[in-house]
């Protein structure tokens, strides 16, 4: 039996860090495949996890729904056929909806009895729960609502009252999931995995909800994909500029009434709210210059920057790896990549300004 674990979380929450801890401390000896989805054109995290001996399938052609409800199903089947893994880890895009991912996994599992959804969890930055719920509630709240467990990151930096307030906000969206508040360095990977796999009933509830949505005429499921727009399968994907998103499932869920697709727009696609800007570059940076650039992202001058990461040459034979979330950034040395790459994700980005800022 192959167990599927979904590790979701908003941009910069710490999903990759959690996965690395689980791989190092809790999942050794298992045959594991990671399926990673990046929102944006350039994936950065792949090399980091390849060092851990994990096979990676990066899907960078658009928003979470484009990757998941089309080629995702085929990718999942191929992973099963080629690797016969003990466990599949799915790291969705930070701006995807967890309900999309759960539905997509369940669709494949219906046809693959040797595969089962083990747990679907959400990593949440405890210091940003309030602002993200306020500004990006449609996406952030969905990740919290459908989580079987919520793993809080950066709790060691918060005062007790602030942490309690964050937990209360998250609890309003999810009454049953265990919420891990202990700093990760005080827990083993095995303890975190145990918390993740406890009482994962929300995914089962979602499946029951799907069955209740069966069309009374044809018996088919006209999925809402977590976007609340009722769009049906388009059976093809156009990932041109602007990330036009066609929601397909890899099996036919045509409308049973008139043979046409119905579009009920009540929510938003990730690519309607978030944009990504990414480039490959040979431009060199000093650590000081790179830190100065990342600090500039905090001022709002370049839009609402939610996440930035990259690998760039330093000019002295070393390479700089950087990560940014609002109010916090890290620059470190790391292995070389085939060329410099960087990606910025946010809302209403000033792409021309970013190009000037990074001198690319």
Coordinates of C-alpha atoms in Angstrom, one line a residue:
X1 CA 0.0 0.0 0.0
X2 CA 1.3 3.4 -1.0
X3 CA 0.4 6.2 1.5
X4 CA 0.0 9.7 0.2
X5 CA 0.8 12.6 2.5
X6 CA -0.2 16.1 1.4
X7 CA 1.8 18.9 3.1
X8 CA 0.3 22.2 2.2
X9 CA 0.8 25.7 3.5
X10 CA 0.8 29.3 2.4
X11 CA 3.8 30.9 0.7
X12 CA 6.9 30.8 2.9
X13 CA 5.3 28.9 5.7
X14 CA 8.0 26.3 5.9
X15 CA 6.7 23.3 3.9
X16 CA 10.1 22.4 2.5
X17 CA 11.8 22.7 5.9
X18 CA 9.2 20.3 7.4
X19 CA 9.6 17.8 4.6
X20 CA 13.4 17.8 5.0
X21 CA 13.0 17.2 8.8
X22 CA 10.6 14.3 8.1
X23 CA 13.0 12.8 5.6
X24 CA 16.0 13.1 7.9
X25 CA 14.3 11.9 11.1
X26 CA 11.1 10.0 10.5
X27 CA 11.0 8.4 7.0
X28 CA 14.4 6.9 6.5
X29 CA 14.2 3.4 5.0
X30 CA 11.0 4.2 3.1
X31 CA 10.9 4.5 -0.7
X32 CA 9.6 8.0 -1.1
X33 CA 8.6 10.1 -4.0
X34 CA 8.0 13.9 -3.7
X35 CA 5.6 15.6 -6.2
X36 CA 6.2 19.3 -5.9
X37 CA 4.2 22.1 -7.4
X38 CA 5.5 25.6 -7.8
X39 CA 3.4 28.6 -8.6
X40 CA 5.4 30.4 -11.2
X41 CA 7.8 29.8 -14.0
X42 CA 11.0 28.8 -12.1
X43 CA 11.2 26.1 -9.5
X44 CA 14.0 26.6 -6.9
X45 CA 13.5 24.0 -4.2
X46 CA 14.1 20.9 -6.4
X47 CA 17.9 20.7 -6.0
X48 CA 17.6 21.1 -2.2
X49 CA 15.5 18.0 -1.9
X50 CA 17.4 16.0 -4.5
X51 CA 20.3 16.1 -2.1
X52 CA 18.1 13.9 0.2
X53 CA 17.8 11.2 -2.5
X54 CA 14.2 12.0 -3.3
X55 CA 12.8 11.8 -6.8
X56 CA 11.2 15.0 -7.8
X57 CA 8.6 15.8 -10.4
X58 CA 8.4 19.6 -10.6
X59 CA 5.3 21.1 -12.3
X60 CA 5.9 24.8 -12.9
X61 CA 3.4 25.5 -15.7
X62 CA 0.8 27.3 -13.8
X63 CA -1.4 27.5 -10.7
X64 CA -2.2 24.6 -8.5
X65 CA -5.4 23.6 -10.2
X66 CA -3.8 23.4 -13.6
X67 CA -1.2 21.1 -12.4
X68 CA -3.4 19.0 -10.2
X69 CA -6.6 18.4 -12.1
X70 CA -4.9 17.6 -15.4
X71 CA -1.4 16.2 -15.5
X72 CA -1.3 15.7 -11.8
X73 CA -3.4 12.6 -12.1
X74 CA -1.2 11.1 -14.8
X75 CA 1.9 12.1 -12.8
X76 CA 0.6 10.3 -9.8
X77 CA -0.2 7.1 -11.8
X78 CA 3.3 7.2 -13.4
X79 CA 4.9 7.5 -10.0
X80 CA 3.0 4.5 -8.8
X81 CA 4.0 2.5 -11.9
X82 CA 7.7 3.5 -12.0
X83 CA 8.7 3.6 -8.4
X84 CA 6.2 1.6 -6.4
X85 CA 6.9 3.9 -3.4
X86 CA 6.0 3.3 0.2
X87 CA 5.0 6.9 0.5
X88 CA 4.2 9.8 -1.8
X89 CA 4.7 13.3 -0.4
X90 CA 2.8 16.1 -2.2
X91 CA 3.9 19.6 -1.7
X92 CA 1.3 21.8 -3.4
X93 CA 1.8 25.4 -4.4
X94 CA 1.7 27.9 -1.6
X95 CA -1.3 29.6 -3.2
X96 CA -3.3 26.5 -4.0
X97 CA -6.4 25.3 -2.2
X98 CA -6.0 22.1 -0.1
X99 CA -9.5 21.0 -1.1
X100 CA -8.3 20.8 -4.7
X101 CA -5.4 18.6 -3.8
X102 CA -7.5 16.2 -1.7
X103 CA -10.1 15.8 -4.4
X104 CA -7.4 15.1 -7.0
X105 CA -5.7 12.5 -4.9
X106 CA -9.1 10.8 -4.2
X107 CA -9.9 10.8 -7.9
X108 CA -6.8 8.8 -8.6
X109 CA -7.1 6.6 -5.5
X110 CA -10.6 5.5 -6.7
X111 CA -8.8 3.9 -9.7
X112 CA -5.8 2.7 -7.7
X113 CA -6.7 0.5 -4.7
X114 CA -3.1 0.1 -3.8
X115 CA -2.9 3.9 -3.0
X116 CA -4.6 5.7 -0.1
X117 CA -4.6 9.3 1.2
X118 CA -2.8 9.1 4.5
X119 CA -3.0 12.7 5.8
X120 CA -3.5 16.2 4.5
X121 CA -1.8 18.8 6.7
X122 CA -1.1 22.5 6.6
X123 CA 2.0 24.3 7.7
X124 CA 1.1 27.8 8.9
X125 CA 3.4 30.7 9.9
X126 CA 2.1 31.5 13.4
X127 CA 3.3 35.1 13.1
X128 CA 1.2 35.8 9.9
X129 CA -2.1 34.0 10.5
X130 CA -4.0 37.2 11.1
X131 CA -2.7 39.2 8.2
X132 CA -3.0 36.3 5.7
X133 CA -6.6 35.5 6.8
X134 CA -7.5 39.1 6.3
X135 CA -5.8 39.7 2.9
X136 CA -5.9 36.2 1.3
X137 CA -8.7 34.5 3.2
X138 CA -10.1 32.6 0.2
X139 CA -6.9 30.6 -0.2
X140 CA -5.4 30.7 3.3
X141 CA -8.7 29.7 5.1
X142 CA -9.2 26.8 2.7
X143 CA -5.8 25.3 3.6
X144 CA -6.6 25.6 7.3
X145 CA -10.2 24.4 6.9
X146 CA -9.4 21.1 5.2
X147 CA -6.2 20.2 7.1
X148 CA -6.2 17.0 9.2
X149 CA -3.5 18.7 11.3
X150 CA -2.0 22.2 11.4
X151 CA 1.7 22.5 12.0
X152 CA 2.6 26.0 13.2
X153 CA 6.0 27.4 12.2
X154 CA 8.1 30.2 13.8
X155 CA 6.3 29.8 17.2
X156 CA 9.6 30.2 19.0
X157 CA 9.6 33.9 18.0
X158 CA 6.2 34.8 19.4
X159 CA 5.0 35.9 22.8
X160 CA 2.6 33.6 24.5
X161 CA -0.4 36.0 24.0
X162 CA 0.3 36.4 20.2
X163 CA 0.6 32.6 19.8
X164 CA -2.7 32.0 21.6
X165 CA -4.4 34.6 19.4
X166 CA -3.1 32.9 16.3
X167 CA -4.3 29.5 17.5
X168 CA -7.7 31.0 18.2
X169 CA -8.0 32.4 14.7
X170 CA -7.1 29.1 13.1
X171 CA -9.4 27.2 15.5
X172 CA -12.3 29.2 14.2
X173 CA -11.7 27.8 10.7
X174 CA -11.0 24.2 11.9
X175 CA -12.4 22.9 15.1
X176 CA -11.0 19.4 15.1
X177 CA -7.5 19.3 13.7
X178 CA -4.6 19.0 16.2
X179 CA -2.5 22.2 16.1
X180 CA 1.2 21.8 16.8
X181 CA 2.5 24.9 18.6
X182 CA 5.8 23.5 20.0
X183 CA 8.9 24.8 18.2
X184 CA 10.1 22.2 15.7
X185 CA 13.6 22.0 17.2
X186 CA 12.0 20.7 20.4
X187 CA 10.2 17.9 18.5
X188 CA 11.5 14.9 16.6
X189 CA 10.4 14.1 13.1
X190 CA 8.6 11.1 14.4
X191 CA 6.6 13.2 16.8
X192 CA 5.6 15.6 14.0
X193 CA 4.6 12.7 11.8
X194 CA 2.5 11.2 14.6
X195 CA 0.7 14.5 15.0
X196 CA 0.1 14.7 11.3
X197 CA -1.4 11.3 11.0
X198 CA -3.7 11.6 14.0
X199 CA -7.5 11.7 13.3
X200 CA -7.3 12.8 9.7
X201 CA -11.1 12.9 9.3
X202 CA -11.6 16.0 7.3
X203 CA -10.4 14.4 4.1
X204 CA -13.0 11.7 4.6
X205 CA -15.6 14.4 5.2
X206 CA -14.7 16.0 1.9
X207 CA -15.1 12.7 0.1
X208 CA -18.5 12.4 1.6
X209 CA -19.3 15.9 0.5
X210 CA -18.2 15.0 -3.0
X211 CA -20.5 12.0 -3.1
X212 CA -23.4 14.1 -1.9
X213 CA -22.7 16.4 -4.9
X214 CA -23.3 13.7 -7.4
X215 CA -25.6 14.8 -10.3
X216 CA -29.1 13.4 -9.8
X217 CA -29.4 13.0 -13.6
X218 CA -26.1 11.4 -14.6
X219 CA -24.5 10.4 -11.3
X220 CA -21.3 12.3 -12.2
X221 CA -19.5 14.6 -9.9
X222 CA -19.3 18.2 -11.1
X223 CA -16.5 19.2 -8.9
X224 CA -15.9 22.7 -7.5
X225 CA -12.2 22.3 -7.3
X226 CA -12.0 24.3 -4.1
X227 CA -12.4 27.4 -6.2
X228 CA -16.2 27.5 -5.8
X229 CA -16.8 28.1 -9.4
X230 CA -18.3 24.8 -10.6
X231 CA -16.1 24.6 -13.7
X232 CA -16.0 21.4 -15.6
X233 CA -13.2 19.5 -17.3
X234 CA -11.8 21.1 -20.4
X235 CA -9.5 18.2 -21.2
X236 CA -6.6 20.4 -22.2
X237 CA -4.2 22.9 -20.6
X238 CA -3.0 26.2 -22.1
X239 CA -0.3 27.6 -19.9
X240 CA 0.6 30.7 -21.9
X241 CA 1.5 34.0 -20.4
X242 CA -1.1 34.9 -17.8
X243 CA -1.5 31.2 -16.7
X244 CA -4.9 30.7 -18.3
X245 CA -6.3 27.9 -16.2
X246 CA -8.4 25.0 -17.6
X247 CA -9.7 22.7 -15.0
X248 CA -9.5 19.1 -16.2
X249 CA -9.7 15.9 -14.3
X250 CA -8.2 13.3 -16.7
X251 CA -11.6 11.6 -16.8
X252 CA -14.9 12.8 -18.2
X253 CA -17.1 14.9 -16.0
X254 CA -19.2 16.5 -18.7
X255 CA -22.3 18.3 -17.9
X256 CA -25.2 15.9 -18.1
X257 CA -27.9 18.5 -19.1
X258 CA -26.7 20.1 -22.3
X259 CA -23.2 18.9 -23.0
X260 CA -21.7 22.2 -22.2
X261 CA -19.4 23.4 -19.4
X262 CA -21.0 25.5 -16.7
X263 CA -19.1 28.4 -15.2
X264 CA -20.4 29.7 -11.9
X265 CA -17.9 32.3 -10.8
X266 CA -18.1 32.6 -7.0
X267 CA -14.3 32.3 -6.2
X268 CA -11.0 33.2 -7.7
X269 CA -8.2 31.2 -9.3
X270 CA -4.8 31.6 -7.8
X271 CA -3.6 33.2 -11.0
X272 CA -6.3 35.9 -10.7
X273 CA -5.0 37.1 -7.4
X274 CA -1.3 36.2 -7.3
X275 CA 1.4 36.8 -9.9
X276 CA 4.9 35.4 -10.2
X277 CA 8.0 37.0 -11.7
X278 CA 11.0 34.8 -12.4
X279 CA 14.2 35.0 -14.4
X280 CA 17.4 33.2 -15.1
X281 CA 20.4 35.4 -14.6
X282 CA 24.2 35.4 -14.6
X283 CA 24.3 38.7 -12.6
X284 CA 26.6 38.3 -9.5
X285 CA 25.7 39.5 -6.0
X286 CA 27.6 40.0 -2.8
X287 CA 25.8 38.8 0.3
X288 CA 25.5 42.4 1.4
X289 CA 24.0 43.6 -1.8
X290 CA 21.5 40.7 -1.9
X291 CA 20.4 41.4 1.7
X292 CA 19.9 45.0 0.7
X293 CA 17.7 44.0 -2.2
X294 CA 15.6 41.7 -0.1
X295 CA 15.1 44.4 2.6
X296 CA 13.8 46.6 -0.2
X297 CA 11.0 44.1 -0.9
X298 CA 9.4 45.0 2.5
X299 CA 8.5 48.5 1.7
X300 CA 5.5 47.8 -0.6
X301 CA 7.2 49.7 -3.5
X302 CA 7.2 46.6 -5.7
X303 CA 3.8 45.3 -4.8
X304 CA 2.7 42.9 -2.1
X305 CA 5.7 40.6 -2.1
X306 CA 4.8 37.4 -0.3
X307 CA 7.7 35.1 -1.2
X308 CA 11.0 35.3 -3.0
X309 CA 13.7 32.7 -3.4
X310 CA 16.6 32.0 -5.6
X311 CA 20.1 30.8 -6.3
X312 CA 22.6 33.4 -7.7
X313 CA 26.4 33.5 -8.3
X314 CA 28.5 35.5 -5.9
X315 CA 31.3 36.1 -8.4
X316 CA 34.1 34.4 -6.3
X317 CA 33.2 30.9 -7.3
X318 CA 30.5 30.5 -4.6
X319 CA 26.8 30.6 -4.9
X320 CA 24.2 32.4 -2.7
X321 CA 20.9 30.8 -1.9
X322 CA 18.2 33.2 -0.6
X323 CA 14.7 32.9 0.9
X324 CA 12.4 35.8 1.7
X325 CA 9.0 36.2 3.4
X326 CA 7.7 39.6 4.6
X327 CA 9.9 41.0 7.3
X328 CA 12.4 38.1 7.2
X329 CA 15.0 36.9 4.8
X330 CA 18.0 34.5 4.8
X331 CA 21.1 34.4 2.6
X332 CA 23.4 31.4 2.8
X333 CA 26.0 29.8 0.6
X334 CA 25.1 26.6 -1.2
X335 CA 25.8 24.3 -4.2
X336 CA 26.0 25.8 -7.7
X337 CA 23.1 25.5 -10.1
X338 CA 23.2 25.4 -13.9
X339 CA 22.6 29.2 -13.9
X340 CA 21.4 31.8 -11.5
X341 CA 17.6 31.7 -10.9
X342 CA 15.2 33.8 -8.9
X343 CA 11.5 34.0 -8.4
X344 CA 9.2 36.5 -6.7
X345 CA 5.6 35.8 -5.9
X346 CA 3.0 38.2 -4.7
X347 CA 0.1 40.4 -5.6
X348 CA 0.2 43.4 -8.0
X349 CA 3.9 43.1 -8.6
X350 CA 5.9 45.8 -10.3
X351 CA 7.8 43.5 -12.6
X352 CA 9.7 46.4 -14.3
X353 CA 10.8 47.6 -10.8
X354 CA 11.8 44.2 -9.7
X355 CA 14.0 43.8 -12.8
X356 CA 15.7 47.0 -12.0
X357 CA 16.1 46.1 -8.3
X358 CA 17.7 42.8 -9.1
X359 CA 19.7 44.3 -12.0
X360 CA 18.6 41.7 -14.5

